[in-house]
mmCIF file of C-alpha atoms in Angstrom:
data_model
loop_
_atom_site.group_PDB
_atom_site.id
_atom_site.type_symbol
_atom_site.label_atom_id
_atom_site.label_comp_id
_atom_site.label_asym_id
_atom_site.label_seq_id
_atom_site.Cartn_x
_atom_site.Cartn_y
_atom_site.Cartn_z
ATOM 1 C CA UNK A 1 28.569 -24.270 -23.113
ATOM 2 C CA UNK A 2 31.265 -22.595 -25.583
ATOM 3 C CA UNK A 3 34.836 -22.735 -23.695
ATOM 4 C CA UNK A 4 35.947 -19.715 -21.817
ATOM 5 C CA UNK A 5 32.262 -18.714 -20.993
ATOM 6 C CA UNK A 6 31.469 -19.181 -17.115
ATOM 7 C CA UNK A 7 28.450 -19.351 -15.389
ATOM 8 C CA UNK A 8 26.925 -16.692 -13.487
ATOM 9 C CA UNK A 9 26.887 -16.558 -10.048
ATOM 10 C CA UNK A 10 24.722 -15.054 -6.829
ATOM 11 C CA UNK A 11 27.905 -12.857 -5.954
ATOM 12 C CA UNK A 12 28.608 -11.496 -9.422
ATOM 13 C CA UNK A 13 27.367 -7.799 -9.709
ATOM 14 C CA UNK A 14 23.653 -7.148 -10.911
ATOM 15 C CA UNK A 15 23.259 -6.169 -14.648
ATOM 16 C CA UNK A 16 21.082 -3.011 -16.035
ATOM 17 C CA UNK A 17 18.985 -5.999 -17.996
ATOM 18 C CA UNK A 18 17.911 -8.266 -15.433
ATOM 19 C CA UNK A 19 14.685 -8.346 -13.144
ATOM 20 C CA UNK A 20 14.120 -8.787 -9.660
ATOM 21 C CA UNK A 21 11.410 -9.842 -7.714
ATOM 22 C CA UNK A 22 9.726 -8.657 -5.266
ATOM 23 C CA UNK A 23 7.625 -10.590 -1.831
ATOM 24 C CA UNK A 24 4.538 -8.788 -1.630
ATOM 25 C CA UNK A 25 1.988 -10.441 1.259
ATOM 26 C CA UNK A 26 -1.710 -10.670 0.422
ATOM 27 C CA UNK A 27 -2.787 -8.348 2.869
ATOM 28 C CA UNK A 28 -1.290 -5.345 1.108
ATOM 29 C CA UNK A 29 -3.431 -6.038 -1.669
ATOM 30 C CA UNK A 30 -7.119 -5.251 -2.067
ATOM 31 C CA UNK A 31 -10.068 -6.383 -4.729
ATOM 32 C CA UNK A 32 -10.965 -2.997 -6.682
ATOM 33 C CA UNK A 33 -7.432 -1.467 -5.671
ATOM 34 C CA UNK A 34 -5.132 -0.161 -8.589
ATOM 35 C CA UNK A 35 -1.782 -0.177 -6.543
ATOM 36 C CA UNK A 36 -0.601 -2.865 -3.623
ATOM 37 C CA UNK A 37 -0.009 -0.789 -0.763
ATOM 38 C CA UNK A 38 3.072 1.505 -0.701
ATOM 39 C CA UNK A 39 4.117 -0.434 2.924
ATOM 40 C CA UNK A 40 4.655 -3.801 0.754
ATOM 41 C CA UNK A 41 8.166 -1.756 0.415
ATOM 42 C CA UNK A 42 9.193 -0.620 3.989
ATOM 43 C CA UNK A 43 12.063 -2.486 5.237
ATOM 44 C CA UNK A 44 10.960 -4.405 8.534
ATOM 45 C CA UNK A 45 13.548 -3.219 11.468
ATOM 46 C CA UNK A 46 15.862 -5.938 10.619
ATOM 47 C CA UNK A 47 16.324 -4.739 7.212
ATOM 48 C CA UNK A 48 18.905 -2.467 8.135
ATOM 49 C CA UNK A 49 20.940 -2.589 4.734
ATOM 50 C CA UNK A 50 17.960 -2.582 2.368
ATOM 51 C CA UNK A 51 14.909 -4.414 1.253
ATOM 52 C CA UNK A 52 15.127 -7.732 0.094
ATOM 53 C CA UNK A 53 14.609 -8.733 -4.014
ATOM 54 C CA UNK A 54 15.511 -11.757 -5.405
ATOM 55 C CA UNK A 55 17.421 -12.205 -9.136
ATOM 56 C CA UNK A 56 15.046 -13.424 -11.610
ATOM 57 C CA UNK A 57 17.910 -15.332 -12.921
ATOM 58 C CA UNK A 58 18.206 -17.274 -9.738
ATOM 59 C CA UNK A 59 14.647 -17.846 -8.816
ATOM 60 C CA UNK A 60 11.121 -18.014 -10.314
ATOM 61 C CA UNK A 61 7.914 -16.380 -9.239
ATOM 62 C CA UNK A 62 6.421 -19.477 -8.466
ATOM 63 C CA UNK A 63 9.364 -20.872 -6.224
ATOM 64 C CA UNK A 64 9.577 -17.540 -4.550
ATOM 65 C CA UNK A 65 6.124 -17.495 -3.549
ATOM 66 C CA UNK A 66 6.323 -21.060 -2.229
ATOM 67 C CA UNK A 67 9.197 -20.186 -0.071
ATOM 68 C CA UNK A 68 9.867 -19.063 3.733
ATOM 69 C CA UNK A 69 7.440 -18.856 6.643
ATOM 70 C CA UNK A 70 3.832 -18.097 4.959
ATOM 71 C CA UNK A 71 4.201 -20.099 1.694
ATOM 72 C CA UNK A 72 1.506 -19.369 -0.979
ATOM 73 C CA UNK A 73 0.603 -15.786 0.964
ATOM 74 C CA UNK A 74 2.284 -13.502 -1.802
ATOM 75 C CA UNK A 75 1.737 -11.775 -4.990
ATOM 76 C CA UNK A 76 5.103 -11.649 -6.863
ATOM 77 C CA UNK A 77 5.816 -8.075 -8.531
ATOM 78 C CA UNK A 78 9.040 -8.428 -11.078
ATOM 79 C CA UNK A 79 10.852 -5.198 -11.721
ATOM 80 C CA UNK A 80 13.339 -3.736 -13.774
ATOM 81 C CA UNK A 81 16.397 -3.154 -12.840
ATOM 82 C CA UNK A 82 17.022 -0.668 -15.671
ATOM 83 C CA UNK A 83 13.799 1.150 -14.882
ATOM 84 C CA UNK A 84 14.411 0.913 -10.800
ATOM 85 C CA UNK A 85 17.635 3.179 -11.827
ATOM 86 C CA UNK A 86 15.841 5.243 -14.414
ATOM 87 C CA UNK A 87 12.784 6.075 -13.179
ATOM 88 C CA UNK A 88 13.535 6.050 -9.334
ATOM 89 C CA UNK A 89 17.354 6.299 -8.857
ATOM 90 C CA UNK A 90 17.207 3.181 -6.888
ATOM 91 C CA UNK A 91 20.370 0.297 -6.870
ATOM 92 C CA UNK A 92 20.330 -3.181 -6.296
ATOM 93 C CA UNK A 93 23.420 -5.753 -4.941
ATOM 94 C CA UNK A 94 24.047 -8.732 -4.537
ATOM 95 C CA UNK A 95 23.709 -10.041 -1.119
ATOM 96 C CA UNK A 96 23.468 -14.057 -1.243
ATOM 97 C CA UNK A 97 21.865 -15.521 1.885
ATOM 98 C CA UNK A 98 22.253 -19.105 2.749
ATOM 99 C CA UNK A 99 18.986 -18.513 5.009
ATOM 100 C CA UNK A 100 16.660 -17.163 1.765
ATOM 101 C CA UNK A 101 15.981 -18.262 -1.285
ATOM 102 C CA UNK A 102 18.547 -18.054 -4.150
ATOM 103 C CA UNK A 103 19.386 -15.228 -5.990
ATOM 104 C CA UNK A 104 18.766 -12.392 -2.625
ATOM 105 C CA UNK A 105 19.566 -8.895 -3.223
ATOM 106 C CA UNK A 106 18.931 -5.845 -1.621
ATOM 107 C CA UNK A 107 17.709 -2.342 -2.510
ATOM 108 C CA UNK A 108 20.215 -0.075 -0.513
ATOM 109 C CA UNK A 109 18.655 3.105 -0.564
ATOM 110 C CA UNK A 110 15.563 1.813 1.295
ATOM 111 C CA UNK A 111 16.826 0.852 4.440
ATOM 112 C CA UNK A 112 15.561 1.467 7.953
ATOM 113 C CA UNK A 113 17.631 4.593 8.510
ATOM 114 C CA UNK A 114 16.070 6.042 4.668
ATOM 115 C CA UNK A 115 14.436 9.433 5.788
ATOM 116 C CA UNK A 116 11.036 8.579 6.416
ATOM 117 C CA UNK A 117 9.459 11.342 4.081
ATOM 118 C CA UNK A 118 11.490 10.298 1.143
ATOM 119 C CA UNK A 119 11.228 6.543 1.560
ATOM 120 C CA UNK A 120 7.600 7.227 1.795
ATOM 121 C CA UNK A 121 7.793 8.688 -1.785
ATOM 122 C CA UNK A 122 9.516 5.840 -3.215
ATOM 123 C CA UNK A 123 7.488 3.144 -1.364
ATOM 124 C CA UNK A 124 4.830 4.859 -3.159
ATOM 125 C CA UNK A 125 6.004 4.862 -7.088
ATOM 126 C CA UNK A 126 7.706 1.274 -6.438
ATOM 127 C CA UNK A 127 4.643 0.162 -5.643
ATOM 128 C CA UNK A 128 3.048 2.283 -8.563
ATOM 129 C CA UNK A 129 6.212 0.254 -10.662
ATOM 130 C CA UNK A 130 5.005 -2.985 -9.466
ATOM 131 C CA UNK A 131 1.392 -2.645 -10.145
ATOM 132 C CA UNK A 132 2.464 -3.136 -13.607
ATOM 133 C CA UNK A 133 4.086 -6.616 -13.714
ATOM 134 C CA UNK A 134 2.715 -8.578 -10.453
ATOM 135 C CA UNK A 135 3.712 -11.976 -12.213
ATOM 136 C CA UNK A 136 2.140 -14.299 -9.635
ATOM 137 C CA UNK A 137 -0.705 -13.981 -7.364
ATOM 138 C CA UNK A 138 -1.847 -16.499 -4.558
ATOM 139 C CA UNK A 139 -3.938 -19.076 -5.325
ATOM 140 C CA UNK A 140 -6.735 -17.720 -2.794
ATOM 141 C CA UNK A 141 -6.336 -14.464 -4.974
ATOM 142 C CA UNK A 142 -6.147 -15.242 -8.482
ATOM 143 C CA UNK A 143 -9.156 -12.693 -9.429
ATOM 144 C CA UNK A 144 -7.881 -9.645 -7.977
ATOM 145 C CA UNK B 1 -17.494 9.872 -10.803
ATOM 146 C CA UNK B 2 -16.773 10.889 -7.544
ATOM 147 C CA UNK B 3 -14.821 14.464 -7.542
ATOM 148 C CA UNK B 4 -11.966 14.625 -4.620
ATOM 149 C CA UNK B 5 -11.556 17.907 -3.226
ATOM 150 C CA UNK B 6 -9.804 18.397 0.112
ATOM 151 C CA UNK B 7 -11.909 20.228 2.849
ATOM 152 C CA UNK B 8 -10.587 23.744 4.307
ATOM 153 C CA UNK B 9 -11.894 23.217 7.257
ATOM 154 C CA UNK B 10 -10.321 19.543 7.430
ATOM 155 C CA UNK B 11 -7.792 19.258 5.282
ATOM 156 C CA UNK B 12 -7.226 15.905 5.950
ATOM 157 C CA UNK B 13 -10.229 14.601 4.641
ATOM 158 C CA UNK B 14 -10.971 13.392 1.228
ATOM 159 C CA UNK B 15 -14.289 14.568 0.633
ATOM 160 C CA UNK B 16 -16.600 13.897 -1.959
ATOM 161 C CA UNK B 17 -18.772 15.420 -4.220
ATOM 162 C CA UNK B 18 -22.068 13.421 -6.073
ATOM 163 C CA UNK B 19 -24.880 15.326 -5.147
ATOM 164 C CA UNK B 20 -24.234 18.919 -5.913
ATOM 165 C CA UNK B 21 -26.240 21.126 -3.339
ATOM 166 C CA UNK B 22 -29.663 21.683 -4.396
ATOM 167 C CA UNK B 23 -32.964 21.985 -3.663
ATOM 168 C CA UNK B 24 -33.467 19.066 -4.718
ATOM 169 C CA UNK B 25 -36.385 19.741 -6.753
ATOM 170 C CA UNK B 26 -36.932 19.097 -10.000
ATOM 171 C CA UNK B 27 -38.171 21.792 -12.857
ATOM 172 C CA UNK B 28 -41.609 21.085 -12.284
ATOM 173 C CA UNK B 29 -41.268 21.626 -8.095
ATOM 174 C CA UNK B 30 -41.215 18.305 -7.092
ATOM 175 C CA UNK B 31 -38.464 15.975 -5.512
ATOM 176 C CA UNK B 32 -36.977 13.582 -8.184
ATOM 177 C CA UNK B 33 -37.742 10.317 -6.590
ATOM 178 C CA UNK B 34 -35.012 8.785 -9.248
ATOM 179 C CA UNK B 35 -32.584 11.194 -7.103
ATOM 180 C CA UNK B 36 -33.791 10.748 -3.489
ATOM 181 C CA UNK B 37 -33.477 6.762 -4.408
ATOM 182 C CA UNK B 38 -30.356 7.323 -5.799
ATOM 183 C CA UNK B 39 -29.031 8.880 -2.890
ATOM 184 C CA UNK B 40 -30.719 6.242 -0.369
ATOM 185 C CA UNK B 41 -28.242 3.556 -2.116
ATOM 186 C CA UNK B 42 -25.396 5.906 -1.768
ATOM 187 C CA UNK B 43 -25.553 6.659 1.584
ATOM 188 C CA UNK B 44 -26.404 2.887 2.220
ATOM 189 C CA UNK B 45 -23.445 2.003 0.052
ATOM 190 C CA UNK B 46 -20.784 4.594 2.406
ATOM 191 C CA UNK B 47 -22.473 2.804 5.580
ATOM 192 C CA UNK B 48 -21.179 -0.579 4.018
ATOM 193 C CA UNK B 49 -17.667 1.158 3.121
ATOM 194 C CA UNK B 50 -17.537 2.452 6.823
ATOM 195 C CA UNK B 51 -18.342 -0.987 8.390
ATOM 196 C CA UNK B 52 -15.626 -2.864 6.223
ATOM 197 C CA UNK B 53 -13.133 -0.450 7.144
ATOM 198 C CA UNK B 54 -13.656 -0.870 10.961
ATOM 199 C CA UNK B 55 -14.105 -5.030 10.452
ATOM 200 C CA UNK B 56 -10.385 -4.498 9.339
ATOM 201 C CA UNK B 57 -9.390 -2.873 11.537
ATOM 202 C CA UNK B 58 -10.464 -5.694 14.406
ATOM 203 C CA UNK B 59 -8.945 -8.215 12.096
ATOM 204 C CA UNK B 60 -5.446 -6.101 12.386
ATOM 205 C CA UNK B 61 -5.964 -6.206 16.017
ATOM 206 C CA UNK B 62 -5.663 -9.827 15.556
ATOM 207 C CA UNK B 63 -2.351 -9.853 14.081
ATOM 208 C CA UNK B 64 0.360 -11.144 15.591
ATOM 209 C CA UNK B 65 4.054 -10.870 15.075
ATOM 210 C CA UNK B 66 5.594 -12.123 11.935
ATOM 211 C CA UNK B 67 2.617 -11.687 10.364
ATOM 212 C CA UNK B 68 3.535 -11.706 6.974
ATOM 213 C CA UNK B 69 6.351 -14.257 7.425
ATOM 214 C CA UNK B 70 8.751 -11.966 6.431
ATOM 215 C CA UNK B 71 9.615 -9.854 10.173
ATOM 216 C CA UNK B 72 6.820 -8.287 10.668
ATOM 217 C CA UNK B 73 5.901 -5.902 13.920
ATOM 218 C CA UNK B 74 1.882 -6.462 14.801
ATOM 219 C CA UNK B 75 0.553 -3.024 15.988
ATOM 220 C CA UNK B 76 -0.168 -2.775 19.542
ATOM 221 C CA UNK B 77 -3.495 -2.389 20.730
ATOM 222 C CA UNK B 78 -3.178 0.733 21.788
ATOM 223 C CA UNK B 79 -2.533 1.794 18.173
ATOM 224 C CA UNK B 80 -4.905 0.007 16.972
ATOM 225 C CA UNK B 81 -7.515 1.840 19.153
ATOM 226 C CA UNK B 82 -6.440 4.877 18.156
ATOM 227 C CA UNK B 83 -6.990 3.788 15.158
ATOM 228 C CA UNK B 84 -10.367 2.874 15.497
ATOM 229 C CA UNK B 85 -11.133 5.980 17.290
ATOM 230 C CA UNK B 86 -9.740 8.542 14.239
ATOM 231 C CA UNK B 87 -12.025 6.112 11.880
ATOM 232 C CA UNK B 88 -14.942 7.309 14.000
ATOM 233 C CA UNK B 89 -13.902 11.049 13.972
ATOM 234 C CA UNK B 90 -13.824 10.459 9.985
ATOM 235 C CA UNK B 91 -17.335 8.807 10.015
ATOM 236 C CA UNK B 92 -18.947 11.466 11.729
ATOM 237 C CA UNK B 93 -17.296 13.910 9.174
ATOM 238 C CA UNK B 94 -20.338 14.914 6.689
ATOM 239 C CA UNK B 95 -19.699 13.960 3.633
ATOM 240 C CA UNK B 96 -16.072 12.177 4.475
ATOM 241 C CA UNK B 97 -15.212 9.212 2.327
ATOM 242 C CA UNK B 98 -14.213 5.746 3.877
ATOM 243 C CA UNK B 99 -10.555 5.043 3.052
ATOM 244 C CA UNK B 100 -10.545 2.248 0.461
ATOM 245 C CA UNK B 101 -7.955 0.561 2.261
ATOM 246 C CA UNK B 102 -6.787 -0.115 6.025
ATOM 247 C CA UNK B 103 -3.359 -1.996 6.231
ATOM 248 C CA UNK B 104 -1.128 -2.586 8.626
ATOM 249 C CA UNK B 105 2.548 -2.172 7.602
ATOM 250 C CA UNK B 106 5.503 -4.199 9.090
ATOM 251 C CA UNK B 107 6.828 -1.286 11.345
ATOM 252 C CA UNK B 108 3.658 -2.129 13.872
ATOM 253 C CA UNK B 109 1.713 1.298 12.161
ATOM 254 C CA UNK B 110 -1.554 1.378 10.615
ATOM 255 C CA UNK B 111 -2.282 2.955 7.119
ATOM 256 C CA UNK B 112 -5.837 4.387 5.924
ATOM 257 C CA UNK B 113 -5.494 4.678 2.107
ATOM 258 C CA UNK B 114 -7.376 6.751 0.104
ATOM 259 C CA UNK B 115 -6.783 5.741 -3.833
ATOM 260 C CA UNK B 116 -9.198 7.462 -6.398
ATOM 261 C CA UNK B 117 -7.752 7.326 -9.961
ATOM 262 C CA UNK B 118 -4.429 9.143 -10.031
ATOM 263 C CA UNK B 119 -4.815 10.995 -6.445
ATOM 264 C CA UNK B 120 -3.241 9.007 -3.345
ATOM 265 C CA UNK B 121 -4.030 10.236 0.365
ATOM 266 C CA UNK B 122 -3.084 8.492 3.428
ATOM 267 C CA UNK B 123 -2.926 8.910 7.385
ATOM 268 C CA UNK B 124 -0.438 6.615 8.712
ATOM 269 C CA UNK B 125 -0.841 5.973 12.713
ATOM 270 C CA UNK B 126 2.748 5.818 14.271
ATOM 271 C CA UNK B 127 1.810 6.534 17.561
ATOM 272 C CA UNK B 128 -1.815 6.540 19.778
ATOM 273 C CA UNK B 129 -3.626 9.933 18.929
ATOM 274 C CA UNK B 130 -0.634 10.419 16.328
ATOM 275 C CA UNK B 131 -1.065 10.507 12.226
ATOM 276 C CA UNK B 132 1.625 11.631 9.840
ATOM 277 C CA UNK B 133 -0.444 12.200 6.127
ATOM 278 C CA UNK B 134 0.565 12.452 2.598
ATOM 279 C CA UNK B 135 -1.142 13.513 -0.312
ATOM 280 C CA UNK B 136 0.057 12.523 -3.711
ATOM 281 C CA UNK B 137 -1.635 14.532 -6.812
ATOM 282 C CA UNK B 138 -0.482 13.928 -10.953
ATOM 283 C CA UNK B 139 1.580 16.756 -11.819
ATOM 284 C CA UNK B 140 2.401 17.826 -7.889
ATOM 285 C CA UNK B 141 5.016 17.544 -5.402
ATOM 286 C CA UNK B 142 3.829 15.077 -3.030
ATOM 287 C CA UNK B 143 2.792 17.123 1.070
ATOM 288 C CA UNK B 144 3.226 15.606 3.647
ATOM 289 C CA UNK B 145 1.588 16.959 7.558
ATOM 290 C CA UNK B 146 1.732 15.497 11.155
ATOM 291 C CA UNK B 147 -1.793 15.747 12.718
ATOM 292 C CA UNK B 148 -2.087 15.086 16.643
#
């Protein structure tokens, strides 16, 4: 590593050319279905600051989708951060968690208190984004 | 191809077009059996749709919190009742489409999803005997209705 250059870290602020990923369970995809479901991105009631992403540069697909309570039950969508800005006016920061895997960030704007009516639009073209790039699919699931 | 177009009388209902309204006959006066079998699968097809759609729906009822592993609510069974009874009240619509998809989300509701190439219609159950819908078309703003 050249002198003087230092390594990135989980608190340093989120760049315009990274991706994220994104936890998507199985159930919110169907055989013959262009798009996951739009509820693969409504915060649960605990996400009170935003949905939860995860820096690429941190983690990869496959460890992501290995992780936490229901191991090897999620698709993997990867996103843009530069299109998440672009196309739907949406931020992501940092927001390292001991108790998730590395690299866990959060999508501000869609948080429980998001009006519902407008977080309902944006579920909908995030998942229309992520339909594009799912980079891993369960094992169960690898056809769909 | 299918052809969506949103009933007046029920505007919450995808409907769909294959068999135009005719007699039915063809030039020479007599029913096309190619048609009649044609329509036979269809309808048998639709009866298939319908019974998937309510076989999901008894799995959600199955669901328990956490599903997902990542927080989420399972819908109580009072929703998912209601549920079941606004997927009979589409079933007995004529000519109503089965949604292509029934999920349930991790607030504890229950989605019907209606996805046919670029158009997006859904009824999301928040409450027993309570549906908020939105319809998404290209080139539209998306509407959205609450339906008791």
């Amino acid at each position: 590593m050249p002198i003087g250059t230092r390594v990135k870290t989980e608190q340093d602020p989120v760049s315009l050319h990274e991706y994220v990923l994104r936890r998507i369970h199985q159930n919110m995809f169907s055989a013959g279905q262009p798009l996951p479901s739009r509820l693969a991105f409504r915060p649960t009631k605990h996400d009170t600051e935003g949905i939860s992403v995860f820096r690429e540069e941190f983690v990869s697909p496959k460890e992501l989708a290995g992780a936490g309570r229901k191991p090897g039950e999620y698709y993997i969508a990867r996103l843009s951060i530069q299109e998440l800005k672009d196309i739907l006016g949406l931020s992501v920061i940092p927001d390292p968690d001991d108790s998730q895997p590395p690299g866990h960030a959060l999508i501000p704007e869609l948080k429980t208190s998001t009006p519902n009516r407008t977080a309902k639009e944006l579920h909908l073209k995030l998942a229309a984004l992520a339909s594009k790039s799912i980079v891993h699919r369960p094992e169960s699931n690898q056809n769909r | 191809m299918p052809q969506v177009q949103q009933s007046s009388l029920a505007p919450s209902l995808v409907r769909f077009t294959v068999f135009r309204e005719t007699s039915g006959l063809s030039p020479s006066g007599l029913a096309s059996s190619e048609e009649h079998e044609a329509r036979k699968a269809w309808v048998g097809w639709l009866k298939e749709l319908w019974d998937e759609r309510t076989d999901d729906l008894l799995q959600i009822r199955m669901l328990e919190d956490d599903w997902d592993g990542l927080g989420a609510q399972a819908p109580d069974a009072a929703l998912v009742d209601s549920a079941i009874d606004l997927l009979k009240m589409l079933r007995d619509e004529d000519n109503a489409y089965p949604p292509t998809r029934v999920v349930a989300g991790p607030t504890g509701t229950i989605v019907f999803e209606w996805q046919v190439e670029d158009t997006y219609l859904e009824a999301e159950i928040v409450r027993p005997f309570g549906a908020e819908w939105m319809l998404s078309k290209p080139g539209q703003p998306i509407v959205h209705w609450d339906k008791q």
